[in-house]
Amino acid sequence: MNAPVKIAVVGAGLIGKRHIEAIAASGSEAMVHSITDPDPARSAIARQLDVPYFQTLQAMVSNSAPDGVIVATPNRFHLEDTLYCISKGIPVLVEKPLAVTAEEGLKIVIASEEKGVPVLVGHHRRHNPLVQRAKAEIEAGSIGQVVSVHATCWLYKPDDYFNVTWRRQTGGGPIYINLIHDIDLLQHFCGPVETVMAMQANTARSHEVEDTAVITLRFENGALGTVNLSDTIVAPWSWELTARENPAYPVTGQATYWIGGTNGSLEMPTMRIWHQQNTRSWWEPIDARHVPVRSTDPIEAQIKHFSAVISGDKQPLVPARAGWQALRTIEAVKRSAESGSTVNIAI
Ligand SMILES: NC(=O)c1ccc[n+]([C@@H]2O[C@H](COP(=O)([O-])OP(=O)(O)OC[C@H]3O[C@@H](n4cnc5c(N)ncnc54)[C@H](O)[C@@H]3O)[C@@H](O)[C@H]2O)c1
């Protein structure tokens, strides 16, 4: 049996702590190498785990290089921290978004690909068995040619969530925080987005940032898509409240994605595939078959995968290029919503 890989956690905040728990849950595959965080209060986490504590990434790496690094710092540090790890040849799991802008993100893509140092982006939903089964069903032709997709992301962030200034300002809203996950999945199912048209509103909360947006997409393969997004609607239809990924959220048992093909359609995460037995026609009966999938914690699955990436056994499931693809699509959504124009991503 191989020795556990030593993973350094840089940024021990909300998501950093979930990564620490996931490393502990991985058993003998991984262990926490150290905690790095400029906030001295986070040293208590290192003491509890009996691992070294550092205030900077550079100090941590020069003390004793880990096998891999999780960059769970605020977005503005992702570029610098990830490029530093790549320069030292250390594989990285960087939280989403890959960087603050697509231009910055591309620097990470180029550095990772040129130096051959793997970068895994924290779009953890991709590690969910539901997503992997849906992708397999689509690739096996279960619903025929994908023609159109729709995603609803309606949820209500409690009013005190907005006590933090940056969450009321441009960049802190549901387009950058939530939609990026949905866009990553829709591109995973349908391939790259080519064109975007979007509208946004801040009518309900009247903050500078958007609270609601509607987005239409054209994928390079010709499929179309729509996403309806809001963090100010009380509703049961969002990945967060349906996919059972984070026990902190209540579960509603509803669907939130609909993927439509020429032979059937797939609703997720309820995993029902709608078909017609004999003739495809709106006059004929239509039935659903349930695809049973056992849900597992995708953050834990992501750590197991990262351990395999560090060991050289696997290539990143979500490489830097995929994280960049999601980020540039989100930028296009924002550009379209602000300008009122259609944005062609390829240009
Ligand atoms: N995958 C997901 O679903 C998910 C969920 C939440 C957050 N995130 C992402 O994770 C990142 C962190 O978000 P969060 O909610 O955990 O934030 P947070 O504010 O709770 O934690 C960030 C931590 O980083 C520390 N930090 C700040 N500057 C640092 C530096 N230079 N070096 C090391 N540590 C530093 C802070 O002191 C803090 O402890 C963001 O990029 C966010 O988008 C992803």
mmCIF file of C-alpha atoms and ligand atoms in Angstrom:
data_model
loop_
_atom_site.group_PDB
_atom_site.id
_atom_site.type_symbol
_atom_site.label_atom_id
_atom_site.label_comp_id
_atom_site.label_asym_id
_atom_site.label_seq_id
_atom_site.Cartn_x
_atom_site.Cartn_y
_atom_site.Cartn_z
ATOM 1 C CA MET A 1 0.000 0.000 0.000
ATOM 2 C CA ASN A 2 1.271 3.498 -0.893
ATOM 3 C CA ALA A 3 2.040 6.059 1.827
ATOM 4 C CA PRO A 4 -0.649 8.768 2.139
ATOM 5 C CA VAL A 5 -0.052 11.878 0.025
ATOM 6 C CA LYS A 6 0.651 14.996 2.074
ATOM 7 C CA ILE A 7 -1.695 17.826 1.157
ATOM 8 C CA ALA A 8 -1.144 21.391 2.369
ATOM 9 C CA VAL A 9 -4.313 23.455 2.901
ATOM 10 C CA VAL A 10 -3.792 27.131 2.077
ATOM 11 C CA GLY A 11 -6.732 29.201 3.305
ATOM 12 C CA ALA A 12 -8.536 27.526 6.214
ATOM 13 C CA GLY A 13 -11.904 29.300 5.928
ATOM 14 C CA LEU A 14 -15.329 27.928 5.060
ATOM 15 C CA ILE A 15 -14.356 25.647 2.175
ATOM 16 C CA GLY A 16 -10.798 25.037 3.450
ATOM 17 C CA LYS A 17 -12.313 23.381 6.532
ATOM 18 C CA ARG A 18 -14.477 21.133 4.358
ATOM 19 C CA HIS A 19 -11.335 20.040 2.490
ATOM 20 C CA ILE A 20 -9.640 19.269 5.820
ATOM 21 C CA GLU A 21 -12.618 17.079 6.829
ATOM 22 C CA ALA A 22 -12.542 15.369 3.428
ATOM 23 C CA ILE A 23 -8.822 14.601 3.794
ATOM 24 C CA ALA A 24 -9.550 13.058 7.213
ATOM 25 C CA ALA A 25 -12.355 10.990 5.652
ATOM 26 C CA SER A 26 -10.060 9.699 2.889
ATOM 27 C CA GLY A 27 -8.506 7.199 5.301
ATOM 28 C CA SER A 28 -5.024 6.180 4.298
ATOM 29 C CA GLU A 29 -4.996 7.952 0.926
ATOM 30 C CA ALA A 30 -4.171 11.468 2.117
ATOM 31 C CA MET A 31 -3.141 13.415 5.175
ATOM 32 C CA VAL A 32 -2.970 17.118 6.037
ATOM 33 C CA HIS A 33 0.611 18.355 5.594
ATOM 34 C CA SER A 34 0.072 21.816 7.118
ATOM 35 C CA ILE A 35 -2.264 24.773 7.435
ATOM 36 C CA THR A 36 -1.371 28.136 5.879
ATOM 37 C CA ASP A 37 -3.470 31.215 6.634
ATOM 38 C CA PRO A 38 -2.436 34.773 7.537
ATOM 39 C CA ASP A 39 -5.185 34.889 10.180
ATOM 40 C CA PRO A 40 -3.477 33.772 13.425
ATOM 41 C CA ALA A 41 -6.837 32.480 14.719
ATOM 42 C CA ARG A 42 -6.578 29.654 12.130
ATOM 43 C CA SER A 43 -3.454 28.299 13.889
ATOM 44 C CA ALA A 44 -5.870 26.589 16.306
ATOM 45 C CA ILE A 45 -6.922 24.282 13.445
ATOM 46 C CA ALA A 46 -3.275 23.291 12.903
ATOM 47 C CA ARG A 47 -2.811 22.671 16.633
ATOM 48 C CA GLN A 48 -5.929 20.518 16.720
ATOM 49 C CA LEU A 49 -4.643 18.436 13.796
ATOM 50 C CA ASP A 50 -1.096 18.422 15.188
ATOM 51 C CA VAL A 51 0.383 19.748 11.914
ATOM 52 C CA PRO A 52 2.610 22.790 11.252
ATOM 53 C CA TYR A 53 1.050 26.241 10.784
ATOM 54 C CA PHE A 54 2.382 28.925 8.409
ATOM 55 C CA GLN A 55 1.281 32.430 7.516
ATOM 56 C CA THR A 56 2.452 32.389 3.883
ATOM 57 C CA LEU A 57 2.556 29.833 1.081
ATOM 58 C CA GLN A 58 6.227 30.636 0.418
ATOM 59 C CA ALA A 59 7.215 29.996 4.055
ATOM 60 C CA MET A 60 5.308 26.688 4.010
ATOM 61 C CA VAL A 61 6.929 25.423 0.789
ATOM 62 C CA SER A 62 10.456 26.439 1.831
ATOM 63 C CA ASN A 63 10.034 24.673 5.165
ATOM 64 C CA SER A 64 9.076 21.305 3.650
ATOM 65 C CA ALA A 65 7.424 20.893 0.275
ATOM 66 C CA PRO A 66 4.063 19.049 0.360
ATOM 67 C CA ASP A 67 2.971 16.527 -2.299
ATOM 68 C CA GLY A 68 0.012 18.741 -3.252
ATOM 69 C CA VAL A 69 -1.563 22.072 -2.312
ATOM 70 C CA ILE A 70 -5.208 23.086 -1.955
ATOM 71 C CA VAL A 71 -5.600 26.790 -2.721
ATOM 72 C CA ALA A 72 -8.776 27.799 -0.839
ATOM 73 C CA THR A 73 -7.934 31.472 -0.496
ATOM 74 C CA PRO A 74 -10.126 34.400 -1.608
ATOM 75 C CA ASN A 75 -10.358 34.614 -5.402
ATOM 76 C CA ARG A 76 -7.822 37.429 -5.787
ATOM 77 C CA PHE A 77 -4.992 35.141 -4.549
ATOM 78 C CA HIS A 78 -5.742 32.175 -6.828
ATOM 79 C CA LEU A 79 -3.520 33.358 -9.711
ATOM 80 C CA GLU A 80 -0.413 34.125 -7.648
ATOM 81 C CA ASP A 81 -0.712 31.058 -5.388
ATOM 82 C CA THR A 82 -1.383 28.614 -8.224
ATOM 83 C CA LEU A 83 1.440 29.972 -10.416
ATOM 84 C CA TYR A 84 3.808 29.727 -7.434
ATOM 85 C CA CYS A 85 2.929 26.051 -6.858
ATOM 86 C CA ILE A 86 3.310 25.301 -10.575
ATOM 87 C CA SER A 87 6.757 26.974 -10.550
ATOM 88 C CA LYS A 88 7.736 24.597 -7.733
ATOM 89 C CA GLY A 89 6.314 21.571 -9.580
ATOM 90 C CA ILE A 90 3.604 20.960 -6.944
ATOM 91 C CA PRO A 91 0.146 19.746 -8.123
ATOM 92 C CA VAL A 92 -2.675 22.116 -7.128
ATOM 93 C CA LEU A 93 -6.372 21.871 -6.327
ATOM 94 C CA VAL A 94 -7.525 25.469 -6.729
ATOM 95 C CA GLU A 95 -10.987 26.511 -5.660
ATOM 96 C CA LYS A 96 -13.396 27.952 -8.206
ATOM 97 C CA PRO A 97 -13.331 30.413 -9.843
ATOM 98 C CA LEU A 98 -9.918 29.570 -11.333
ATOM 99 C CA ALA A 99 -9.000 33.274 -11.135
ATOM 100 C CA VAL A 100 -10.684 36.668 -11.020
ATOM 101 C CA THR A 101 -10.672 37.162 -14.806
ATOM 102 C CA ALA A 102 -10.453 34.792 -17.772
ATOM 103 C CA GLU A 103 -7.266 36.587 -18.856
ATOM 104 C CA GLU A 104 -5.636 35.664 -15.516
ATOM 105 C CA GLY A 105 -7.075 32.160 -15.715
ATOM 106 C CA LEU A 106 -5.433 31.637 -19.106
ATOM 107 C CA LYS A 107 -2.019 32.292 -17.510
ATOM 108 C CA ILE A 108 -2.655 29.351 -15.177
ATOM 109 C CA VAL A 109 -3.785 27.148 -18.096
ATOM 110 C CA ILE A 110 -0.622 27.946 -20.081
ATOM 111 C CA ALA A 111 1.735 27.488 -17.104
ATOM 112 C CA SER A 112 0.115 24.170 -16.112
ATOM 113 C CA GLU A 113 0.138 22.786 -19.659
ATOM 114 C CA GLU A 114 3.666 24.000 -20.514
ATOM 115 C CA LYS A 115 5.256 22.767 -17.278
ATOM 116 C CA GLY A 116 3.182 19.590 -17.098
ATOM 117 C CA VAL A 117 2.114 20.329 -13.513
ATOM 118 C CA PRO A 118 -1.492 19.205 -12.932
ATOM 119 C CA VAL A 119 -4.083 21.756 -11.803
ATOM 120 C CA LEU A 120 -7.494 20.508 -10.632
ATOM 121 C CA VAL A 121 -10.217 23.179 -10.352
ATOM 122 C CA GLY A 122 -12.700 22.835 -7.464
ATOM 123 C CA HIS A 123 -15.860 22.389 -9.548
ATOM 124 C CA HIS A 124 -16.725 19.596 -7.127
ATOM 125 C CA ARG A 125 -20.133 18.751 -8.652
ATOM 126 C CA ARG A 126 -18.271 16.908 -11.417
ATOM 127 C CA HIS A 127 -17.214 14.327 -8.815
ATOM 128 C CA ASN A 128 -20.839 13.586 -7.955
ATOM 129 C CA PRO A 129 -21.859 10.101 -9.236
ATOM 130 C CA LEU A 130 -25.160 11.664 -10.417
ATOM 131 C CA VAL A 131 -23.253 13.892 -12.816
ATOM 132 C CA GLN A 132 -21.007 11.075 -13.974
ATOM 133 C CA ARG A 133 -24.002 8.807 -14.648
ATOM 134 C CA ALA A 134 -25.872 11.572 -16.490
ATOM 135 C CA LYS A 135 -22.851 12.196 -18.697
ATOM 136 C CA ALA A 136 -22.545 8.443 -19.392
ATOM 137 C CA GLU A 137 -26.266 8.230 -20.317
ATOM 138 C CA ILE A 138 -25.922 11.177 -22.708
ATOM 139 C CA GLU A 139 -22.790 9.695 -24.303
ATOM 140 C CA ALA A 140 -24.479 6.296 -24.634
ATOM 141 C CA GLY A 141 -27.248 7.979 -26.644
ATOM 142 C CA SER A 142 -30.022 7.331 -24.085
ATOM 143 C CA ILE A 143 -31.798 10.572 -25.014
ATOM 144 C CA GLY A 144 -30.523 10.871 -28.601
ATOM 145 C CA GLN A 145 -29.033 14.105 -29.857
ATOM 146 C CA VAL A 146 -29.130 16.834 -27.192
ATOM 147 C CA VAL A 147 -31.220 19.682 -28.579
ATOM 148 C CA SER A 148 -31.787 21.944 -25.601
ATOM 149 C CA VAL A 149 -31.082 22.196 -21.864
ATOM 150 C CA HIS A 150 -32.665 24.193 -19.078
ATOM 151 C CA ALA A 151 -31.395 24.862 -15.556
ATOM 152 C CA THR A 152 -33.216 26.623 -12.735
ATOM 153 C CA CYS A 153 -31.236 28.069 -9.855
ATOM 154 C CA TRP A 154 -33.748 29.809 -7.595
ATOM 155 C CA LEU A 155 -32.872 30.072 -3.938
ATOM 156 C CA TYR A 156 -33.151 32.605 -1.136
ATOM 157 C CA LYS A 157 -29.960 33.773 0.554
ATOM 158 C CA PRO A 158 -30.905 35.012 4.021
ATOM 159 C CA ASP A 159 -30.812 38.765 4.497
ATOM 160 C CA ASP A 160 -27.836 38.668 6.911
ATOM 161 C CA TYR A 161 -25.735 37.021 4.134
ATOM 162 C CA PHE A 162 -25.548 40.528 2.666
ATOM 163 C CA ASN A 163 -24.034 42.101 5.798
ATOM 164 C CA VAL A 164 -20.630 41.448 4.152
ATOM 165 C CA THR A 165 -19.861 44.395 1.812
ATOM 166 C CA TRP A 166 -18.401 42.483 -1.170
ATOM 167 C CA ARG A 167 -21.578 40.374 -1.455
ATOM 168 C CA ARG A 168 -23.565 43.543 -2.269
ATOM 169 C CA GLN A 169 -21.106 44.680 -4.942
ATOM 170 C CA THR A 170 -20.506 43.686 -8.561
ATOM 171 C CA GLY A 171 -18.844 40.247 -8.714
ATOM 172 C CA GLY A 172 -20.353 39.088 -5.401
ATOM 173 C CA GLY A 173 -23.718 38.026 -6.824
ATOM 174 C CA PRO A 174 -25.250 34.792 -8.084
ATOM 175 C CA ILE A 175 -23.659 35.067 -11.554
ATOM 176 C CA TYR A 176 -20.105 34.688 -10.201
ATOM 177 C CA ILE A 177 -20.928 32.682 -7.058
ATOM 178 C CA ASN A 178 -23.609 30.186 -8.201
ATOM 179 C CA LEU A 179 -24.009 30.253 -11.984
ATOM 180 C CA ILE A 180 -20.363 29.281 -12.557
ATOM 181 C CA HIS A 181 -21.143 25.803 -11.154
ATOM 182 C CA ASP A 182 -24.199 25.387 -13.407
ATOM 183 C CA ILE A 183 -22.304 26.648 -16.454
ATOM 184 C CA ASP A 184 -19.472 24.197 -15.770
ATOM 185 C CA LEU A 185 -21.962 21.314 -15.680
ATOM 186 C CA LEU A 186 -23.915 22.401 -18.739
ATOM 187 C CA GLN A 187 -20.642 22.659 -20.699
ATOM 188 C CA HIS A 188 -19.655 19.246 -19.342
ATOM 189 C CA PHE A 189 -22.897 17.823 -20.786
ATOM 190 C CA CYS A 190 -23.128 19.834 -24.022
ATOM 191 C CA GLY A 191 -19.594 21.027 -24.845
ATOM 192 C CA PRO A 192 -18.349 24.624 -25.072
ATOM 193 C CA VAL A 193 -20.762 27.564 -25.195
ATOM 194 C CA GLU A 194 -20.388 29.712 -28.300
ATOM 195 C CA THR A 195 -22.861 32.585 -27.783
ATOM 196 C CA VAL A 196 -24.528 34.180 -24.780
ATOM 197 C CA MET A 197 -27.450 36.589 -24.307
ATOM 198 C CA ALA A 198 -28.300 37.637 -20.765
ATOM 199 C CA MET A 199 -30.396 40.064 -18.735
ATOM 200 C CA GLN A 200 -29.966 40.878 -15.067
ATOM 201 C CA ALA A 201 -31.963 42.740 -12.427
ATOM 202 C CA ASN A 202 -31.482 43.989 -8.875
ATOM 203 C CA THR A 203 -35.103 44.985 -8.351
ATOM 204 C CA ALA A 204 -35.813 42.847 -5.286
ATOM 205 C CA ARG A 205 -32.850 43.748 -3.083
ATOM 206 C CA SER A 206 -31.696 46.989 -4.778
ATOM 207 C CA HIS A 207 -28.035 46.232 -4.090
ATOM 208 C CA GLU A 208 -25.404 47.226 -6.667
ATOM 209 C CA VAL A 209 -24.985 43.521 -7.515
ATOM 210 C CA GLU A 210 -27.588 41.547 -9.517
ATOM 211 C CA ASP A 211 -30.024 39.362 -7.579
ATOM 212 C CA THR A 212 -31.647 37.753 -10.638
ATOM 213 C CA ALA A 213 -30.545 36.890 -14.183
ATOM 214 C CA VAL A 214 -31.849 35.030 -17.216
ATOM 215 C CA ILE A 215 -29.379 33.602 -19.668
ATOM 216 C CA THR A 216 -29.712 32.054 -23.102
ATOM 217 C CA LEU A 217 -26.884 29.971 -24.523
ATOM 218 C CA ARG A 218 -25.923 28.533 -27.897
ATOM 219 C CA PHE A 219 -23.415 25.680 -27.678
ATOM 220 C CA GLU A 220 -20.793 25.058 -30.377
ATOM 221 C CA ASN A 221 -22.537 21.768 -31.270
ATOM 222 C CA GLY A 222 -25.751 23.660 -32.079
ATOM 223 C CA ALA A 223 -27.685 22.836 -28.879
ATOM 224 C CA LEU A 224 -29.447 25.710 -27.106
ATOM 225 C CA GLY A 225 -29.779 26.376 -23.384
ATOM 226 C CA THR A 226 -31.491 28.585 -20.828
ATOM 227 C CA VAL A 227 -30.654 29.265 -17.207
ATOM 228 C CA ASN A 228 -32.932 31.152 -14.816
ATOM 229 C CA LEU A 229 -31.015 32.333 -11.749
ATOM 230 C CA SER A 230 -31.965 34.217 -8.592
ATOM 231 C CA ASP A 231 -30.818 34.409 -4.988
ATOM 232 C CA THR A 232 -33.968 36.222 -3.900
ATOM 233 C CA ILE A 233 -36.696 33.712 -4.773
ATOM 234 C CA VAL A 234 -38.107 31.299 -2.198
ATOM 235 C CA ALA A 235 -38.242 28.058 -4.201
ATOM 236 C CA PRO A 236 -37.241 24.381 -4.088
ATOM 237 C CA TRP A 237 -35.486 24.327 -7.495
ATOM 238 C CA SER A 238 -31.713 24.655 -7.263
ATOM 239 C CA TRP A 239 -28.833 22.167 -7.340
ATOM 240 C CA GLU A 240 -28.048 23.166 -3.752
ATOM 241 C CA LEU A 241 -31.498 22.108 -2.454
ATOM 242 C CA THR A 242 -31.868 19.006 -4.603
ATOM 243 C CA ALA A 243 -28.534 17.233 -5.101
ATOM 244 C CA ARG A 244 -27.866 16.223 -1.451
ATOM 245 C CA GLU A 245 -24.234 17.331 -1.709
ATOM 246 C CA ASN A 246 -24.067 19.430 1.440
ATOM 247 C CA PRO A 247 -26.049 18.233 4.469
ATOM 248 C CA ALA A 248 -26.346 21.872 5.615
ATOM 249 C CA TYR A 249 -29.060 22.431 2.967
ATOM 250 C CA PRO A 250 -32.594 21.023 3.218
ATOM 251 C CA VAL A 251 -33.523 18.543 0.489
ATOM 252 C CA THR A 252 -36.622 19.198 -1.632
ATOM 253 C CA GLY A 253 -36.669 16.147 -3.907
ATOM 254 C CA GLN A 254 -37.333 18.312 -6.966
ATOM 255 C CA ALA A 255 -35.581 18.464 -10.351
ATOM 256 C CA THR A 256 -33.443 21.434 -11.363
ATOM 257 C CA TYR A 257 -31.883 20.530 -14.762
ATOM 258 C CA TRP A 258 -33.752 19.288 -17.816
ATOM 259 C CA ILE A 259 -31.712 17.937 -20.737
ATOM 260 C CA GLY A 260 -33.774 17.397 -23.870
ATOM 261 C CA GLY A 261 -32.854 15.080 -26.738
ATOM 262 C CA THR A 262 -34.372 13.717 -29.937
ATOM 263 C CA ASN A 263 -35.103 10.331 -28.282
ATOM 264 C CA GLY A 264 -35.944 11.366 -24.729
ATOM 265 C CA SER A 265 -35.136 13.731 -21.936
ATOM 266 C CA LEU A 266 -33.298 13.548 -18.650
ATOM 267 C CA GLU A 267 -34.230 15.390 -15.475
ATOM 268 C CA MET A 268 -31.645 15.897 -12.762
ATOM 269 C CA PRO A 269 -30.827 15.275 -10.006
ATOM 270 C CA THR A 270 -34.039 13.210 -9.805
ATOM 271 C CA MET A 271 -32.484 11.089 -12.578
ATOM 272 C CA ARG A 272 -35.611 10.279 -14.536
ATOM 273 C CA ILE A 273 -35.305 9.558 -18.249
ATOM 274 C CA TRP A 274 -38.490 10.173 -20.251
ATOM 275 C CA HIS A 275 -39.065 7.970 -23.316
ATOM 276 C CA GLN A 276 -41.728 6.838 -25.721
ATOM 277 C CA GLN A 277 -41.786 3.074 -26.205
ATOM 278 C CA ASN A 278 -42.686 2.794 -29.863
ATOM 279 C CA THR A 279 -43.330 5.947 -31.829
ATOM 280 C CA ARG A 280 -41.953 9.369 -31.004
ATOM 281 C CA SER A 281 -45.036 11.527 -31.135
ATOM 282 C CA TRP A 282 -46.906 13.992 -28.941
ATOM 283 C CA TRP A 283 -49.973 11.726 -29.395
ATOM 284 C CA GLU A 284 -48.231 8.681 -27.848
ATOM 285 C CA PRO A 285 -47.882 7.855 -24.107
ATOM 286 C CA ILE A 286 -44.627 8.895 -22.494
ATOM 287 C CA ASP A 287 -43.007 7.108 -19.524
ATOM 288 C CA ALA A 288 -40.156 7.774 -17.171
ATOM 289 C CA ARG A 289 -37.539 5.298 -16.034
ATOM 290 C CA HIS A 290 -35.633 6.057 -12.859
ATOM 291 C CA VAL A 291 -31.854 5.657 -13.016
ATOM 292 C CA PRO A 292 -30.748 4.684 -9.493
ATOM 293 C CA VAL A 293 -27.512 6.382 -8.468
ATOM 294 C CA ARG A 294 -26.018 6.325 -5.008
ATOM 295 C CA SER A 295 -25.013 9.861 -4.049
ATOM 296 C CA THR A 296 -21.658 10.369 -2.340
ATOM 297 C CA ASP A 297 -20.030 13.519 -0.956
ATOM 298 C CA PRO A 298 -18.351 15.100 -3.999
ATOM 299 C CA ILE A 299 -15.857 17.043 -1.843
ATOM 300 C CA GLU A 300 -14.602 13.714 -0.451
ATOM 301 C CA ALA A 301 -14.561 12.168 -3.923
ATOM 302 C CA GLN A 302 -12.633 15.208 -5.159
ATOM 303 C CA ILE A 303 -9.928 14.653 -2.495
ATOM 304 C CA LYS A 304 -9.597 10.982 -3.463
ATOM 305 C CA HIS A 305 -9.274 12.058 -7.090
ATOM 306 C CA PHE A 306 -6.718 14.765 -6.213
ATOM 307 C CA SER A 307 -4.673 12.154 -4.327
ATOM 308 C CA ALA A 308 -4.631 10.005 -7.470
ATOM 309 C CA VAL A 309 -3.631 13.052 -9.558
ATOM 310 C CA ILE A 310 -0.754 13.758 -7.141
ATOM 311 C CA SER A 311 0.365 10.122 -7.366
ATOM 312 C CA GLY A 312 0.363 10.390 -11.173
ATOM 313 C CA ASP A 313 -2.370 7.738 -11.527
ATOM 314 C CA LYS A 314 -4.997 10.118 -12.972
ATOM 315 C CA GLN A 315 -5.250 13.311 -15.018
ATOM 316 C CA PRO A 316 -7.373 16.103 -13.469
ATOM 317 C CA LEU A 317 -11.099 15.545 -14.106
ATOM 318 C CA VAL A 318 -11.521 19.343 -14.174
ATOM 319 C CA PRO A 319 -8.220 20.704 -15.510
ATOM 320 C CA ALA A 320 -7.297 24.399 -15.534
ATOM 321 C CA ARG A 321 -8.613 24.687 -19.100
ATOM 322 C CA ALA A 322 -12.120 23.603 -18.008
ATOM 323 C CA GLY A 323 -12.056 26.092 -15.129
ATOM 324 C CA TRP A 324 -11.036 28.787 -17.605
ATOM 325 C CA GLN A 325 -13.828 27.761 -19.984
ATOM 326 C CA ALA A 326 -16.394 28.231 -17.177
ATOM 327 C CA LEU A 327 -14.892 31.581 -16.177
ATOM 328 C CA ARG A 328 -14.844 33.013 -19.702
ATOM 329 C CA THR A 329 -18.488 31.985 -20.205
ATOM 330 C CA ILE A 330 -19.443 33.709 -16.937
ATOM 331 C CA GLU A 331 -17.582 36.829 -18.075
ATOM 332 C CA ALA A 332 -19.540 36.719 -21.337
ATOM 333 C CA VAL A 333 -22.813 36.447 -19.361
ATOM 334 C CA LYS A 334 -21.890 39.523 -17.339
ATOM 335 C CA ARG A 335 -20.793 41.434 -20.462
ATOM 336 C CA SER A 336 -24.023 40.602 -22.243
ATOM 337 C CA ALA A 337 -26.168 41.534 -19.229
ATOM 338 C CA GLU A 338 -24.387 44.878 -18.882
ATOM 339 C CA SER A 339 -24.322 45.784 -22.587
ATOM 340 C CA GLY A 340 -27.647 44.328 -23.704
ATOM 341 C CA SER A 341 -25.809 42.705 -26.640
ATOM 342 C CA THR A 342 -25.218 39.123 -27.711
ATOM 343 C CA VAL A 343 -21.662 38.063 -26.860
ATOM 344 C CA ASN A 344 -19.792 35.571 -29.027
ATOM 345 C CA ILE A 345 -17.278 33.908 -26.728
ATOM 346 C CA ALA A 346 -14.931 32.772 -29.470
ATOM 347 C CA ILE A 347 -14.206 36.377 -30.514
HETATM 348 N N1 LIG B 1 -16.514 24.775 -4.354
HETATM 349 C C1 LIG B 1 -17.428 25.482 -3.697
HETATM 350 O O1 LIG B 1 -18.610 25.171 -3.697
HETATM 351 C C2 LIG B 1 -17.000 26.665 -2.889
HETATM 352 C C3 LIG B 1 -17.727 27.034 -1.760
HETATM 353 C C4 LIG B 1 -17.281 28.127 -1.013
HETATM 354 C C5 LIG B 1 -16.150 28.832 -1.423
HETATM 355 N N2 LIG B 1 -15.497 28.468 -2.554
HETATM 356 C C6 LIG B 1 -14.281 29.207 -2.998
HETATM 357 O O2 LIG B 1 -13.259 28.998 -2.031
HETATM 358 C C7 LIG B 1 -12.494 30.188 -1.862
HETATM 359 C C8 LIG B 1 -12.531 30.578 -0.380
HETATM 360 O O3 LIG B 1 -13.863 30.846 -0.005
HETATM 361 P P1 LIG B 1 -14.353 30.726 1.520
HETATM 362 O O4 LIG B 1 -15.819 30.873 1.467
HETATM 363 O O5 LIG B 1 -13.739 29.509 2.150
HETATM 364 O O6 LIG B 1 -13.692 32.041 2.124
HETATM 365 P P2 LIG B 1 -13.384 32.368 3.641
HETATM 366 O O7 LIG B 1 -13.298 33.838 3.734
HETATM 367 O O8 LIG B 1 -14.294 31.609 4.551
HETATM 368 O O9 LIG B 1 -11.908 31.737 3.857
HETATM 369 C C9 LIG B 1 -10.754 32.213 3.205
HETATM 370 C C10 LIG B 1 -9.544 31.967 4.116
HETATM 371 O O10 LIG B 1 -8.360 32.321 3.413
HETATM 372 C C11 LIG B 1 -7.513 33.028 4.290
HETATM 373 N N3 LIG B 1 -6.578 33.822 3.494
HETATM 374 C C12 LIG B 1 -6.719 35.092 3.057
HETATM 375 N N4 LIG B 1 -5.621 35.447 2.350
HETATM 376 C C13 LIG B 1 -4.790 34.376 2.334
HETATM 377 C C14 LIG B 1 -3.513 34.116 1.780
HETATM 378 N N5 LIG B 1 -2.881 35.030 1.051
HETATM 379 N N6 LIG B 1 -2.954 32.911 1.997
HETATM 380 C C15 LIG B 1 -3.602 31.955 2.724
HETATM 381 N N7 LIG B 1 -4.817 32.135 3.277
HETATM 382 C C16 LIG B 1 -5.404 33.329 3.071
HETATM 383 C C17 LIG B 1 -8.458 33.838 5.159
HETATM 384 O O11 LIG B 1 -7.834 34.267 6.362
HETATM 385 C C18 LIG B 1 -9.580 32.825 5.399
HETATM 386 O O12 LIG B 1 -9.315 32.017 6.529
HETATM 387 C C19 LIG B 1 -13.108 31.228 -2.802
HETATM 388 O O13 LIG B 1 -12.377 31.211 -3.993
HETATM 389 C C20 LIG B 1 -14.515 30.711 -3.056
HETATM 390 O O14 LIG B 1 -15.015 31.079 -4.320
HETATM 391 C C21 LIG B 1 -15.886 27.391 -3.261
#
